[in-house]
């Protein structure tokens, strides 16, 4: 019997097109991401050129290893396990604060996906260039004996957890080692995850709140086990996006995953937030709930807002796309992250 995230996300990859036989999917954006399949050869042709330093080597200390405007396939070893990530250094450092430190965003793929695949489907490089942040696509590990099972392990260690991946340790090591060459800003470290990657984003808000200022979740759920052990040492702000037509990780929860309403109650209570009805909205297919620090001004979604939940009618298990105040959901998310 599968328990924890394996039960909640057992079909995440297949339903989203991430594990279809005969090829790998790429993205076409319209109202929402539509996943199609192309041959491996065509995907290789379409993918951006990658610089590829061998091992950890000089990349840990040499900024020139990460060229502006290029994506670097970076490898590192964490506790004897080989790990990898794609690292994109923006064209310009417009996101600086005068300190010379750069903000950073981790984009976490879904179950069964690879970092390259996810970077094509959810290409945030233009967003990174406009805002001057380092963009990292880390890659999960496979489950032993399970094909196409690259995943994130957001669950506490237990005898029922089939995954032995220490992904919290991997993300810590990844940020620590990239800090040298890229000078990352510890006060402006963010993550956004899709599906199983969204589960991992919730785990970061629970177990690494002192490190992550904010996280975003697309079509992900929070595990009951994560919620039960969630005692953050800090206040990570959250933006949650979920489609009402999601048949893989439905809004109602199930099989170890909490419902969207339960997740909302959990985080608003944990962070001692009060709902701001005046900032809620129902615009076409989009509903929004906003929660902020009690007693703070309620005139805008400002730095005192700790939780925003978007319920998008008609969209399924996808990277949700819609406009918010004439901005794309991705642009709005970065603006939410950086309100201070």
mmCIF file of C-alpha atoms in Angstrom:
data_model
loop_
_atom_site.group_PDB
_atom_site.id
_atom_site.type_symbol
_atom_site.label_atom_id
_atom_site.label_comp_id
_atom_site.label_asym_id
_atom_site.label_seq_id
_atom_site.Cartn_x
_atom_site.Cartn_y
_atom_site.Cartn_z
ATOM 1 C CA UNK A 1 0.000 0.000 0.000
ATOM 2 C CA UNK A 2 1.352 3.394 -0.984
ATOM 3 C CA UNK A 3 1.296 6.100 1.637
ATOM 4 C CA UNK A 4 2.282 9.729 1.900
ATOM 5 C CA UNK A 5 3.307 11.544 -1.252
ATOM 6 C CA UNK A 6 3.567 8.317 -3.270
ATOM 7 C CA UNK A 7 -0.174 7.804 -2.843
ATOM 8 C CA UNK A 8 -1.076 11.448 -3.338
ATOM 9 C CA UNK A 9 1.071 11.817 -6.457
ATOM 10 C CA UNK A 10 1.218 8.361 -7.962
ATOM 11 C CA UNK A 11 -0.288 9.560 -11.251
ATOM 12 C CA UNK A 12 1.032 13.144 -11.271
ATOM 13 C CA UNK A 13 3.460 12.579 -14.087
ATOM 14 C CA UNK A 14 1.264 10.473 -16.341
ATOM 15 C CA UNK A 15 -1.815 12.644 -16.074
ATOM 16 C CA UNK A 16 0.140 15.803 -16.821
ATOM 17 C CA UNK A 17 1.842 14.221 -19.815
ATOM 18 C CA UNK A 18 5.180 13.963 -18.066
ATOM 19 C CA UNK A 19 5.677 10.245 -18.570
ATOM 20 C CA UNK A 20 3.987 9.489 -21.861
ATOM 21 C CA UNK A 21 5.679 6.792 -23.934
ATOM 22 C CA UNK A 22 7.253 7.572 -27.278
ATOM 23 C CA UNK A 23 8.776 10.933 -26.507
ATOM 24 C CA UNK A 24 8.963 13.867 -24.144
ATOM 25 C CA UNK A 25 6.439 16.700 -24.003
ATOM 26 C CA UNK A 26 7.035 20.363 -24.623
ATOM 27 C CA UNK A 27 4.857 23.340 -23.864
ATOM 28 C CA UNK A 28 2.538 25.465 -25.912
ATOM 29 C CA UNK A 29 1.035 28.355 -23.898
ATOM 30 C CA UNK A 30 -2.439 29.706 -24.469
ATOM 31 C CA UNK A 31 -5.044 29.979 -21.711
ATOM 32 C CA UNK A 32 -3.137 27.177 -20.021
ATOM 33 C CA UNK A 33 -0.198 24.957 -20.779
ATOM 34 C CA UNK A 34 -1.010 22.245 -23.280
ATOM 35 C CA UNK A 35 1.382 19.323 -23.206
ATOM 36 C CA UNK A 36 2.214 17.546 -26.442
ATOM 37 C CA UNK A 37 4.825 14.953 -27.321
ATOM 38 C CA UNK A 38 7.791 15.224 -29.623
ATOM 39 C CA UNK A 39 10.692 12.923 -30.249
ATOM 40 C CA UNK A 40 13.762 13.090 -28.049
ATOM 41 C CA UNK A 41 15.748 14.267 -31.055
ATOM 42 C CA UNK A 42 13.474 17.230 -31.707
ATOM 43 C CA UNK A 43 13.533 18.189 -28.042
ATOM 44 C CA UNK A 44 17.317 18.184 -28.144
ATOM 45 C CA UNK A 45 17.170 20.421 -31.199
ATOM 46 C CA UNK A 46 14.785 22.851 -29.515
ATOM 47 C CA UNK A 47 16.581 23.003 -26.164
ATOM 48 C CA UNK A 48 18.900 25.891 -25.271
ATOM 49 C CA UNK A 49 22.619 25.278 -25.446
ATOM 50 C CA UNK A 50 23.974 24.242 -22.061
ATOM 51 C CA UNK A 51 27.378 24.919 -20.629
ATOM 52 C CA UNK A 52 28.454 21.857 -18.645
ATOM 53 C CA UNK A 53 31.284 22.098 -16.137
ATOM 54 C CA UNK A 54 32.487 18.648 -15.113
ATOM 55 C CA UNK A 55 31.891 17.930 -11.447
ATOM 56 C CA UNK A 56 31.986 20.622 -8.796
ATOM 57 C CA UNK A 57 35.490 21.864 -9.680
ATOM 58 C CA UNK A 58 36.055 25.565 -10.234
ATOM 59 C CA UNK A 59 32.321 26.238 -10.644
ATOM 60 C CA UNK A 60 32.050 26.483 -6.873
ATOM 61 C CA UNK A 61 34.376 29.473 -6.712
ATOM 62 C CA UNK A 62 34.583 30.926 -10.229
ATOM 63 C CA UNK A 63 31.752 33.278 -11.304
ATOM 64 C CA UNK A 64 32.895 32.894 -14.926
ATOM 65 C CA UNK A 65 31.606 29.307 -14.836
ATOM 66 C CA UNK A 66 28.096 30.799 -15.013
ATOM 67 C CA UNK A 67 27.902 33.127 -18.007
ATOM 68 C CA UNK A 68 25.253 35.838 -18.167
ATOM 69 C CA UNK A 69 22.329 34.816 -20.361
ATOM 70 C CA UNK A 70 23.336 31.138 -20.440
ATOM 71 C CA UNK A 71 21.986 27.999 -18.799
ATOM 72 C CA UNK A 72 24.583 25.818 -17.132
ATOM 73 C CA UNK A 73 24.016 22.122 -16.403
ATOM 74 C CA UNK A 74 25.714 21.841 -13.013
ATOM 75 C CA UNK A 75 26.629 18.694 -11.122
ATOM 76 C CA UNK A 76 27.453 18.316 -7.471
ATOM 77 C CA UNK A 77 27.818 15.522 -4.940
ATOM 78 C CA UNK A 78 25.784 15.634 -1.740
ATOM 79 C CA UNK A 79 26.515 13.024 0.945
ATOM 80 C CA UNK A 80 27.988 10.721 -1.675
ATOM 81 C CA UNK A 81 25.029 11.064 -4.068
ATOM 82 C CA UNK A 82 25.425 12.659 -7.503
ATOM 83 C CA UNK A 83 22.918 15.484 -8.003
ATOM 84 C CA UNK A 84 22.325 18.005 -10.776
ATOM 85 C CA UNK A 85 20.565 21.267 -11.575
ATOM 86 C CA UNK A 86 20.236 23.777 -14.394
ATOM 87 C CA UNK A 87 21.426 27.254 -13.429
ATOM 88 C CA UNK A 88 20.481 30.345 -15.443
ATOM 89 C CA UNK A 89 22.342 33.571 -14.766
ATOM 90 C CA UNK A 90 20.331 36.577 -16.025
ATOM 91 C CA UNK A 91 21.537 38.949 -18.710
ATOM 92 C CA UNK A 92 21.666 41.825 -16.227
ATOM 93 C CA UNK A 93 21.629 42.198 -12.450
ATOM 94 C CA UNK A 94 18.667 44.569 -12.277
ATOM 95 C CA UNK A 95 17.432 42.720 -9.190
ATOM 96 C CA UNK A 96 20.291 44.010 -7.073
ATOM 97 C CA UNK A 97 19.830 46.121 -3.965
ATOM 98 C CA UNK A 98 23.209 47.814 -4.036
ATOM 99 C CA UNK A 99 24.727 45.011 -1.970
ATOM 100 C CA UNK A 100 25.827 43.098 -5.050
ATOM 101 C CA UNK A 101 23.791 40.101 -3.903
ATOM 102 C CA UNK A 102 21.380 38.480 -6.355
ATOM 103 C CA UNK A 103 17.893 37.112 -5.635
ATOM 104 C CA UNK A 104 17.335 33.480 -6.551
ATOM 105 C CA UNK A 105 14.321 31.392 -7.590
ATOM 106 C CA UNK A 106 14.196 27.582 -7.523
ATOM 107 C CA UNK A 107 11.699 26.032 -9.975
ATOM 108 C CA UNK A 108 10.772 22.485 -8.923
ATOM 109 C CA UNK A 109 9.521 19.989 -11.495
ATOM 110 C CA UNK A 110 6.709 17.470 -11.129
ATOM 111 C CA UNK A 111 6.943 13.709 -10.671
ATOM 112 C CA UNK A 112 8.596 11.878 -13.563
ATOM 113 C CA UNK A 113 9.967 15.032 -15.174
ATOM 114 C CA UNK A 114 13.565 16.090 -15.765
ATOM 115 C CA UNK A 115 15.029 19.521 -15.154
ATOM 116 C CA UNK A 116 15.485 20.082 -18.905
ATOM 117 C CA UNK A 117 11.899 19.106 -19.640
ATOM 118 C CA UNK A 118 10.503 21.382 -16.969
ATOM 119 C CA UNK A 119 12.699 24.305 -18.046
ATOM 120 C CA UNK A 120 11.146 24.031 -21.521
ATOM 121 C CA UNK A 121 7.565 23.673 -20.327
ATOM 122 C CA UNK A 122 7.875 26.439 -17.758
ATOM 123 C CA UNK A 123 10.500 28.740 -19.233
ATOM 124 C CA UNK A 124 11.099 31.534 -16.710
ATOM 125 C CA UNK A 125 14.319 32.883 -18.240
ATOM 126 C CA UNK A 126 12.673 36.024 -19.651
ATOM 127 C CA UNK A 127 11.186 36.693 -16.211
ATOM 128 C CA UNK A 128 14.662 36.267 -14.698
ATOM 129 C CA UNK A 129 16.150 38.699 -17.223
ATOM 130 C CA UNK A 130 13.497 41.340 -16.556
ATOM 131 C CA UNK A 131 13.987 41.118 -12.802
ATOM 132 C CA UNK A 132 17.651 40.198 -12.465
ATOM 133 C CA UNK A 133 17.405 36.968 -10.478
ATOM 134 C CA UNK A 134 19.287 33.685 -10.679
ATOM 135 C CA UNK A 135 16.992 30.899 -11.887
ATOM 136 C CA UNK A 136 17.671 27.311 -10.812
ATOM 137 C CA UNK A 137 15.926 24.162 -12.011
ATOM 138 C CA UNK A 138 17.047 21.434 -9.571
ATOM 139 C CA UNK A 139 16.435 17.793 -10.450
ATOM 140 C CA UNK A 140 15.044 15.092 -8.187
ATOM 141 C CA UNK A 141 16.203 11.480 -7.915
ATOM 142 C CA UNK A 142 14.508 8.268 -9.097
ATOM 143 C CA UNK A 143 12.855 5.838 -6.714
ATOM 144 C CA UNK A 144 14.835 2.599 -6.625
ATOM 145 C CA UNK A 145 13.331 0.070 -9.014
ATOM 146 C CA UNK A 146 10.703 2.460 -10.420
ATOM 147 C CA UNK A 147 11.035 3.695 -14.001
ATOM 148 C CA UNK A 148 10.519 7.378 -14.868
ATOM 149 C CA UNK A 149 10.304 8.289 -11.195
ATOM 150 C CA UNK A 150 12.401 11.425 -10.745
ATOM 151 C CA UNK A 151 10.721 13.004 -7.762
ATOM 152 C CA UNK A 152 10.910 15.220 -4.689
ATOM 153 C CA UNK A 153 10.636 13.744 -1.220
ATOM 154 C CA UNK A 154 8.725 16.243 0.956
ATOM 155 C CA UNK A 155 7.738 13.723 3.599
ATOM 156 C CA UNK A 156 9.458 13.136 6.935
ATOM 157 C CA UNK A 157 11.531 9.971 7.092
ATOM 158 C CA UNK A 158 9.454 6.961 8.142
ATOM 159 C CA UNK A 159 9.139 3.241 7.488
ATOM 160 C CA UNK A 160 6.212 3.977 5.156
ATOM 161 C CA UNK A 161 8.151 6.421 2.994
ATOM 162 C CA UNK A 162 9.419 4.641 -0.108
ATOM 163 C CA UNK A 163 11.760 7.503 -0.923
ATOM 164 C CA UNK A 164 15.123 7.759 0.774
ATOM 165 C CA UNK A 165 16.070 11.002 -1.025
ATOM 166 C CA UNK A 166 17.314 13.773 1.240
ATOM 167 C CA UNK A 167 15.991 16.584 -0.918
ATOM 168 C CA UNK A 168 16.028 19.153 1.856
ATOM 169 C CA UNK A 169 19.737 18.450 2.276
ATOM 170 C CA UNK A 170 20.258 18.664 -1.489
ATOM 171 C CA UNK A 171 18.602 22.073 -1.730
ATOM 172 C CA UNK A 172 20.632 23.334 1.232
ATOM 173 C CA UNK A 173 23.869 22.149 -0.396
ATOM 174 C CA UNK A 174 22.874 23.518 -3.800
ATOM 175 C CA UNK A 175 22.273 27.022 -2.455
ATOM 176 C CA UNK A 176 25.333 26.928 -0.198
ATOM 177 C CA UNK A 177 27.670 25.964 -3.021
ATOM 178 C CA UNK A 178 26.209 28.375 -5.572
ATOM 179 C CA UNK A 179 26.460 31.252 -3.135
ATOM 180 C CA UNK A 180 30.193 31.537 -3.732
ATOM 181 C CA UNK A 181 30.243 32.080 -7.501
ATOM 182 C CA UNK A 182 26.869 33.837 -7.773
ATOM 183 C CA UNK A 183 26.620 35.779 -4.478
ATOM 184 C CA UNK A 184 23.024 34.845 -3.686
ATOM 185 C CA UNK A 185 20.928 37.056 -1.422
ATOM 186 C CA UNK A 186 19.849 35.053 1.668
ATOM 187 C CA UNK A 187 16.973 37.488 2.247
ATOM 188 C CA UNK A 188 15.606 36.984 -1.267
ATOM 189 C CA UNK A 189 15.531 33.235 -1.762
ATOM 190 C CA UNK A 190 12.320 31.845 -3.295
ATOM 191 C CA UNK A 191 10.898 28.611 -4.721
ATOM 192 C CA UNK A 192 7.987 27.673 -6.937
ATOM 193 C CA UNK A 193 6.882 24.105 -7.595
ATOM 194 C CA UNK A 194 4.475 22.232 -9.827
ATOM 195 C CA UNK A 195 2.584 19.098 -8.703
ATOM 196 C CA UNK A 196 5.090 16.981 -6.704
ATOM 197 C CA UNK A 197 7.341 20.048 -6.872
ATOM 198 C CA UNK A 198 4.521 21.972 -5.209
ATOM 199 C CA UNK A 199 4.534 19.427 -2.396
ATOM 200 C CA UNK A 200 8.230 20.127 -2.005
ATOM 201 C CA UNK A 201 7.571 23.885 -1.932
ATOM 202 C CA UNK A 202 5.181 23.356 0.986
ATOM 203 C CA UNK A 203 7.910 21.317 2.708
ATOM 204 C CA UNK A 204 10.383 24.171 2.241
ATOM 205 C CA UNK A 205 7.910 26.556 3.862
ATOM 206 C CA UNK A 206 7.654 24.142 6.805
ATOM 207 C CA UNK A 207 11.222 22.938 7.288
ATOM 208 C CA UNK A 208 13.287 25.718 5.688
ATOM 209 C CA UNK A 209 11.262 28.813 6.559
ATOM 210 C CA UNK A 210 14.379 30.565 7.853
ATOM 211 C CA UNK A 211 15.877 30.240 4.379
ATOM 212 C CA UNK A 212 12.956 30.825 1.972
ATOM 213 C CA UNK A 213 11.209 34.200 2.056
ATOM 214 C CA UNK A 214 8.321 32.995 -0.108
ATOM 215 C CA UNK A 215 7.131 30.000 -2.129
ATOM 216 C CA UNK A 216 4.602 29.429 -4.890
ATOM 217 C CA UNK A 217 2.612 26.278 -5.580
ATOM 218 C CA UNK A 218 0.994 25.307 -8.890
ATOM 219 C CA UNK A 219 -1.358 22.289 -8.828
ATOM 220 C CA UNK A 220 0.286 20.831 -5.741
ATOM 221 C CA UNK A 221 -1.036 19.514 -2.467
ATOM 222 C CA UNK A 222 0.313 19.489 1.074
ATOM 223 C CA UNK A 223 0.730 16.089 2.639
ATOM 224 C CA UNK A 224 -0.994 15.332 5.914
ATOM 225 C CA UNK A 225 2.360 14.109 7.259
ATOM 226 C CA UNK A 226 4.034 17.391 6.341
ATOM 227 C CA UNK A 227 1.250 19.376 8.001
ATOM 228 C CA UNK A 228 1.470 17.280 11.170
ATOM 229 C CA UNK A 229 5.187 17.980 11.575
ATOM 230 C CA UNK A 230 5.196 21.554 10.268
ATOM 231 C CA UNK A 231 6.780 23.894 12.826
ATOM 232 C CA UNK A 232 8.507 26.585 10.761
ATOM 233 C CA UNK A 233 11.349 28.609 12.239
ATOM 234 C CA UNK A 234 10.355 31.719 10.348
ATOM 235 C CA UNK A 235 7.531 33.121 8.257
ATOM 236 C CA UNK A 236 7.577 32.041 4.628
ATOM 237 C CA UNK A 237 4.907 33.754 2.518
ATOM 238 C CA UNK A 238 2.851 31.530 0.197
ATOM 239 C CA UNK A 239 1.005 31.965 -3.107
ATOM 240 C CA UNK A 240 -1.132 28.988 -4.125
ATOM 241 C CA UNK A 241 -2.668 28.300 -7.553
ATOM 242 C CA UNK A 242 -5.047 25.380 -8.120
ATOM 243 C CA UNK A 243 -7.485 24.487 -10.892
ATOM 244 C CA UNK A 244 -11.002 23.277 -10.169
ATOM 245 C CA UNK A 245 -10.708 20.674 -12.950
ATOM 246 C CA UNK A 246 -7.559 19.068 -11.504
ATOM 247 C CA UNK A 247 -8.267 15.335 -11.554
ATOM 248 C CA UNK A 248 -4.792 14.288 -10.396
ATOM 249 C CA UNK A 249 -4.463 16.291 -7.171
ATOM 250 C CA UNK A 250 -8.056 17.506 -6.760
ATOM 251 C CA UNK A 251 -9.080 20.485 -4.664
ATOM 252 C CA UNK A 252 -10.898 18.131 -2.328
ATOM 253 C CA UNK A 253 -7.683 16.300 -1.409
ATOM 254 C CA UNK A 254 -7.429 12.574 -0.726
ATOM 255 C CA UNK A 255 -4.891 9.721 -0.424
ATOM 256 C CA UNK A 256 -2.626 11.589 1.953
ATOM 257 C CA UNK A 257 -3.070 15.044 0.432
ATOM 258 C CA UNK A 258 -5.030 17.838 2.145
ATOM 259 C CA UNK A 259 -7.843 19.729 0.458
ATOM 260 C CA UNK A 260 -7.214 23.297 -0.679
ATOM 261 C CA UNK A 261 -9.536 24.565 2.071
ATOM 262 C CA UNK A 262 -7.624 22.564 4.707
ATOM 263 C CA UNK A 263 -4.301 23.879 3.394
ATOM 264 C CA UNK A 264 -5.644 27.431 3.560
ATOM 265 C CA UNK A 265 -6.828 26.931 7.139
ATOM 266 C CA UNK A 266 -3.518 25.335 8.111
ATOM 267 C CA UNK A 267 -1.300 28.155 6.860
ATOM 268 C CA UNK A 268 -3.509 31.064 7.873
ATOM 269 C CA UNK A 269 -3.613 29.618 11.383
ATOM 270 C CA UNK A 270 0.057 28.705 11.546
ATOM 271 C CA UNK A 271 1.132 32.193 10.432
ATOM 272 C CA UNK A 272 -1.599 33.927 12.502
ATOM 273 C CA UNK A 273 -3.142 35.606 9.469
ATOM 274 C CA UNK A 274 -6.574 37.182 9.066
ATOM 275 C CA UNK A 275 -8.544 37.071 5.839
ATOM 276 C CA UNK A 276 -8.893 40.378 4.006
ATOM 277 C CA UNK A 277 -12.258 40.120 2.225
ATOM 278 C CA UNK A 278 -11.765 43.503 0.589
ATOM 279 C CA UNK A 279 -8.804 42.147 -1.385
ATOM 280 C CA UNK A 280 -10.555 38.960 -2.448
ATOM 281 C CA UNK A 281 -11.904 38.844 -5.945
ATOM 282 C CA UNK A 282 -14.019 36.863 -8.340
ATOM 283 C CA UNK A 283 -13.027 37.848 -11.863
ATOM 284 C CA UNK A 284 -14.263 35.554 -14.598
ATOM 285 C CA UNK A 285 -12.795 32.116 -13.902
ATOM 286 C CA UNK A 286 -10.543 33.281 -11.066
ATOM 287 C CA UNK A 287 -11.301 33.472 -7.342
ATOM 288 C CA UNK A 288 -8.785 34.920 -4.898
ATOM 289 C CA UNK A 289 -8.530 34.819 -1.108
ATOM 290 C CA UNK A 290 -5.999 37.015 0.694
ATOM 291 C CA UNK A 291 -4.699 36.648 4.262
ATOM 292 C CA UNK A 292 -2.574 39.223 6.061
ATOM 293 C CA UNK A 293 -1.083 40.094 9.424
ATOM 294 C CA UNK A 294 -3.823 41.168 11.804
ATOM 295 C CA UNK A 295 -3.954 44.917 12.330
ATOM 296 C CA UNK A 296 -1.987 45.788 9.176
ATOM 297 C CA UNK A 297 -3.398 47.974 6.416
ATOM 298 C CA UNK A 298 -5.788 46.220 4.066
ATOM 299 C CA UNK A 299 -5.512 48.448 1.024
ATOM 300 C CA UNK A 300 -3.272 46.217 -1.138
ATOM 301 C CA UNK A 301 -1.524 42.860 -1.423
ATOM 302 C CA UNK A 302 1.568 44.206 0.329
ATOM 303 C CA UNK A 303 4.417 42.798 2.407
ATOM 304 C CA UNK A 304 2.009 42.137 5.279
ATOM 305 C CA UNK A 305 0.107 39.590 3.195
ATOM 306 C CA UNK A 306 1.348 36.102 4.047
ATOM 307 C CA UNK A 307 -0.996 33.886 2.031
ATOM 308 C CA UNK A 308 -2.809 34.305 -1.290
ATOM 309 C CA UNK A 309 -4.901 31.461 -2.706
ATOM 310 C CA UNK A 310 -6.099 31.391 -6.330
ATOM 311 C CA UNK A 311 -8.813 28.980 -7.388
ATOM 312 C CA UNK A 312 -8.942 28.853 -11.199
ATOM 313 C CA UNK A 313 -12.159 27.449 -12.672
ATOM 314 C CA UNK A 314 -11.883 25.072 -15.587
ATOM 315 C CA UNK A 315 -8.108 24.508 -15.481
ATOM 316 C CA UNK A 316 -6.690 21.103 -14.647
ATOM 317 C CA UNK A 317 -3.382 19.626 -13.526
ATOM 318 C CA UNK A 318 -1.255 22.224 -15.302
ATOM 319 C CA UNK A 319 0.987 25.212 -14.700
ATOM 320 C CA UNK A 320 -1.873 27.657 -14.333
ATOM 321 C CA UNK A 321 -1.972 30.665 -16.634
ATOM 322 C CA UNK A 322 -4.237 33.704 -16.332
ATOM 323 C CA UNK A 323 -3.976 37.463 -15.896
ATOM 324 C CA UNK A 324 -3.936 39.254 -12.550
ATOM 325 C CA UNK A 325 -4.330 43.036 -12.662
ATOM 326 C CA UNK A 326 -3.208 42.977 -16.328
ATOM 327 C CA UNK A 327 -0.102 40.941 -15.463
ATOM 328 C CA UNK A 328 0.637 37.299 -16.178
ATOM 329 C CA UNK A 329 0.448 34.912 -13.237
ATOM 330 C CA UNK A 330 4.247 34.484 -13.409
ATOM 331 C CA UNK A 331 4.897 38.246 -13.299
ATOM 332 C CA UNK A 332 2.396 38.641 -10.455
ATOM 333 C CA UNK A 333 4.092 35.837 -8.502
ATOM 334 C CA UNK A 334 7.514 37.480 -8.716
ATOM 335 C CA UNK A 335 5.994 40.786 -7.616
ATOM 336 C CA UNK A 336 4.391 39.008 -4.652
ATOM 337 C CA UNK A 337 7.688 37.355 -3.750
ATOM 338 C CA UNK A 338 9.627 40.616 -3.687
ATOM 339 C CA UNK A 339 7.249 42.813 -1.691
ATOM 340 C CA UNK A 340 9.182 43.770 1.429
#
